[in-house]
Amino acid sequence: MNFTFLSPAFLWALPLALGPLILHWLSRAKPRPRVFPSLELVRAALKSQIYRSRLQNILLLIARCLLLAALALLFSRPMMHWRRGGASPDQQLSLLFLLDVSYSMDARSAGASALDRARQEALAFIDRAGPGDRLGLVAFSDKVEMTLPPSSDFEKLRGALQNLKTTWRPTRVAPALEVASQMLAGDQQGQKAVVVLSDLARNGWAEILSPPRFPAGTRVLLKEAGPAMSNAGVTGLRLLEGRAEALEGSFTAQAWETSGPRAWRVSLRQNTVAQGSLTLPAGGQTASAVFRAAGKGAGLAAGEVSLAPDVLAADDKFFFLWQRPPVFSVLVVSGAPGLSPVQDESFYLMSALEELSQRGVTARKIFQEDLLKQDLAAWDVVALLNPMPLNQQAAALLSAHVKKGGGLLVTAGDNLEKSAASLAPLLPVRLLSASRSREALRLSDAAQNRDVGRALSEQNGFEWGRVTLNQRQEVEPLPGAWPLLVTGESGRPVLVLRRADAGPTAFLATSVDRDWTNLPAKPAFPVLCREILLWLAGRQGNTGRAALTVDQPFEWTFPDPLLVAVTVERPDGFTEEAPVRAGRLRYDKTQDPGVYAIRARASQEPVAWFAVNVNAENGEGDPARVSEERLGELFPDIEWAWVPAEQPAVEVFNERLRGKDMAPLLAALVLSFLIMEILFSLPWRRRETPSHALAGEAG
Amino acid sequence: MAGRHRSPHAGQALEFVGHRAYTPSDEYRRIDWKVFAKTDRWVVREQQEDTHLRATLLIDTSRSMDYAGAGRLSKTRYAGILAAALSYLLTHNQEAVGLGLFNDKLEEFFPPRGGAAHLARLLEVLEEAPTGGGTNAPAVLEAAGQRLPRRGLVMLVSDFWAPLDSLLAGLRTLLARRHEVAALQVLDPDERDFSLSGDFRWEDLETGAVLRADAEEIRETYRRLMRERQEKLRRGLASLGVDFYEFDTALPLEKSLSLFLERRMNRG
């Protein structure tokens, strides 16, 4: 410990503390002579009193000396410092607040969030700042959110503090420490200090690889912005896709510093569709719950899984988008029945459709001769497989079906040569000759930008190169038609789609049996069938969706190349325009969790949705504090101090930096010595009233 | 003390006036056996006869009596004036008054007589009474008793700083001679109240002993000891049947004298 004095001139008064001693010695040096009739009682009294009175006198003398010494010290204003190098009063201070605005700072207790408390701590520092002090601010989450270099403009700093809000980002202190060290490095004079106002959750301190390079002599104060509180949050969600009749899935949750049952609910389109209770184990272990709810309505729906609210609401919800599979019907018309079902042209397609039947696809196979008996209006798509030549009535029937918006799929085969003429008005291609060549398939470049192509391209691991054609129909796409599948080397179209005024049509330039290709035997075949039929049925999910975390950009390619801007509807209800370049949107203002909707101009229904959630996997919900050992590793050569939640940081800081003001202690001592002076000055026995002669005394 | 008074002394064919405690000098025939039978107390019958008072004033002129507080008469002077006043009153009432001056011995003694010339002589002696020496109460009182062949009133005027035991022993010798004794204590307020302040080198007026003490430090204890001593003195004198009167040199003498005479009159 060492001391500094704010008014050292008063130390010259310290020798006055010897005054009572000197006066006492002087007064006792020469006692006055006095005669007395008899010293009998004087001697007896002296003998009886001497020790007690001497002790009283000694104590009185000591109290007087100490009183004067304490007064001199009190006026000299001593400051006690715990460590070396305490700031002298004339040294100005450059102080940076590192204020945590991650979403864990939204944890609330007693009506205030951790950020509220941190803000109040910073304001307290400003109130106690000296005239030459300079204060600055670095607000941070997992990145630096805003900076305010140290200055004496306290009003500006107050304004910045008042406007701060928590973000939805987790904590990472490293960038803030780096910025702080750079800001302080440029400061040439005065004492330097960094005050970290944070919940000091350990997750934010784990990734710091090297200690910050603060200037020598910088002091660091770490103020815990609020008490550590228990918390639980949803950490993930998994939906079972393709279930047409029900919303099914499971979610995981995690609890820290608590355990026990926690109520949850699942809502879809803001209606609760499932609820229950989940027992969360202690120690941060995850638990999961399964839910199932009847899905209502078609298309895409926004939903959320939510736990019963606790101190930190940010991680109690998880947003999701549920695409209810579209329901449609396919009439499969087989032009080549075959001698056995396996040999039937439609065998592989019907097998694929049977697999899809659980996903809302209704399929029925007929032979071509029964086509005229059908009411095609009841079918979304008609698939002509290797058709025989069509008569007029059949052609007219199919033409009417297409004109009414129904989808038509025609596949090639041995019969195509004969039926080409009757089919020509219905096809999206001009038929050329058949050819035999062995080539592999691939998705066309144009397919990458199409929803149907995207669905096929998401079949990870499928190697289109293993799909080979032995025989094919050469075609030339008509205007407005585009190939989905092409051959590998030559790029000649194999599957062409066209959506004209008449309706959607598709032509497969190979067979759907294994006569001309091994495509039907590949695992992508059912997916290919489904996507083509969806497209033909007009149920193609051209509504995009994505699951993102905060700050992750949303990227989407729109089928309309002429689209130049879209409207983004944000979770907070605000909408804004976002540019689309070459049919591609990149939207990166995803700092708020919730469901975002993308609408094309003049479009009522969103063309894309995406759900943004906080990244709960980084442990931001864990309230456990960073350890002092870890802080010691980070600040090996820096004087630092941890201030717990219940202690005001500014008091500790002033004590650490400027020293502990001893004035209150000295004032208490002065008062104590004054009381001692009074007590020891009083006679130790009750004063006797002098007696008077004769008045009732003689016996 | 004005006019004739009744004597407490016993005599034949005298009127019974009361009982008093037995003393070894009393004759057994005077013991009231009836009272003893009832109370187990030894008392003698008192009778009275009209007689002239024979009073003797014994004035302490030891050095301790020389003390005078600030602005006050010395005790010697005070005692002298008191004795002079009493002498005048007694003589004026046709009583006989004697005088003795003593310290550690009876320095001067004038047997009780009446008359103006005797009074003038006593006043002259009192005026010139020197002080000095210590105090030896037993010897002085024994000598005084011998110089007083007839019973009478002996008024002892002193500060009574002598050891109490020896004082009481001396008084007993006087009482044995069947004198009536009254003790008149003259003290300065400094002795009684000790309201002095300061660090002093104290000197005993009689012994010359010196010691150093702070008056404030010992004040309360001195007062307590003084009270105890006074109480012991009163009890001792009361046990001997000696009336005790206290005089304070701070009080005007006429007031003190008036109170004294009133008490004597009430005593009968």
Short mmCIF file of N, CA, C and O in Angstrom, two decimals, chain B residues 19 32-41 43:
data_model
loop_
_atom_site.label_atom_id
_atom_site.label_comp_id
_atom_site.label_asym_id
_atom_site.label_seq_id
_atom_site.Cartn_x
_atom_site.Cartn_y
_atom_site.Cartn_z
N HIS B 19 -32.91 10.46 81.81
CA HIS B 19 -31.86 9.47 81.83
C HIS B 19 -30.78 9.82 80.82
O HIS B 19 -31.02 10.52 79.83
N ASP B 32 -30.45 3.43 87.07
CA ASP B 32 -31.88 3.16 87.15
C ASP B 32 -32.09 1.70 86.79
O ASP B 32 -32.12 1.30 85.61
N TRP B 33 -32.24 0.84 87.85
CA TRP B 33 -32.33 -0.60 87.63
C TRP B 33 -33.63 -1.02 86.98
O TRP B 33 -33.70 -2.06 86.32
N LYS B 34 -34.62 -0.22 87.17
CA LYS B 34 -35.90 -0.57 86.54
C LYS B 34 -35.79 -0.50 85.02
O LYS B 34 -36.28 -1.36 84.29
N VAL B 35 -35.13 0.52 84.58
CA VAL B 35 -34.95 0.66 83.13
C VAL B 35 -34.09 -0.49 82.59
O VAL B 35 -34.34 -1.05 81.53
N PHE B 36 -33.09 -0.84 83.40
CA PHE B 36 -32.22 -1.95 82.96
C PHE B 36 -32.99 -3.25 82.85
O PHE B 36 -32.80 -4.03 81.90
N ALA B 37 -33.89 -3.42 83.83
CA ALA B 37 -34.67 -4.66 83.80
C ALA B 37 -35.55 -4.72 82.56
O ALA B 37 -35.80 -5.78 82.00
N LYS B 38 -35.99 -3.59 82.15
CA LYS B 38 -36.90 -3.56 81.01
C LYS B 38 -36.17 -3.58 79.66
O LYS B 38 -36.62 -4.17 78.71
N THR B 39 -35.07 -2.89 79.66
CA THR B 39 -34.44 -2.67 78.35
C THR B 39 -33.03 -3.22 78.22
O THR B 39 -32.46 -3.16 77.13
N ASP B 40 -32.45 -3.70 79.31
CA ASP B 40 -31.05 -4.16 79.29
C ASP B 40 -30.09 -3.04 78.96
O ASP B 40 -28.99 -3.28 78.49
N ARG B 41 -30.49 -1.84 79.23
CA ARG B 41 -29.63 -0.69 78.97
C ARG B 41 -29.23 -0.10 80.31
O ARG B 41 -30.02 0.05 81.20
N VAL B 43 -28.48 2.96 82.21
CA VAL B 43 -28.75 4.40 82.21
C VAL B 43 -28.72 4.90 83.66
O VAL B 43 -28.94 4.15 84.60
#
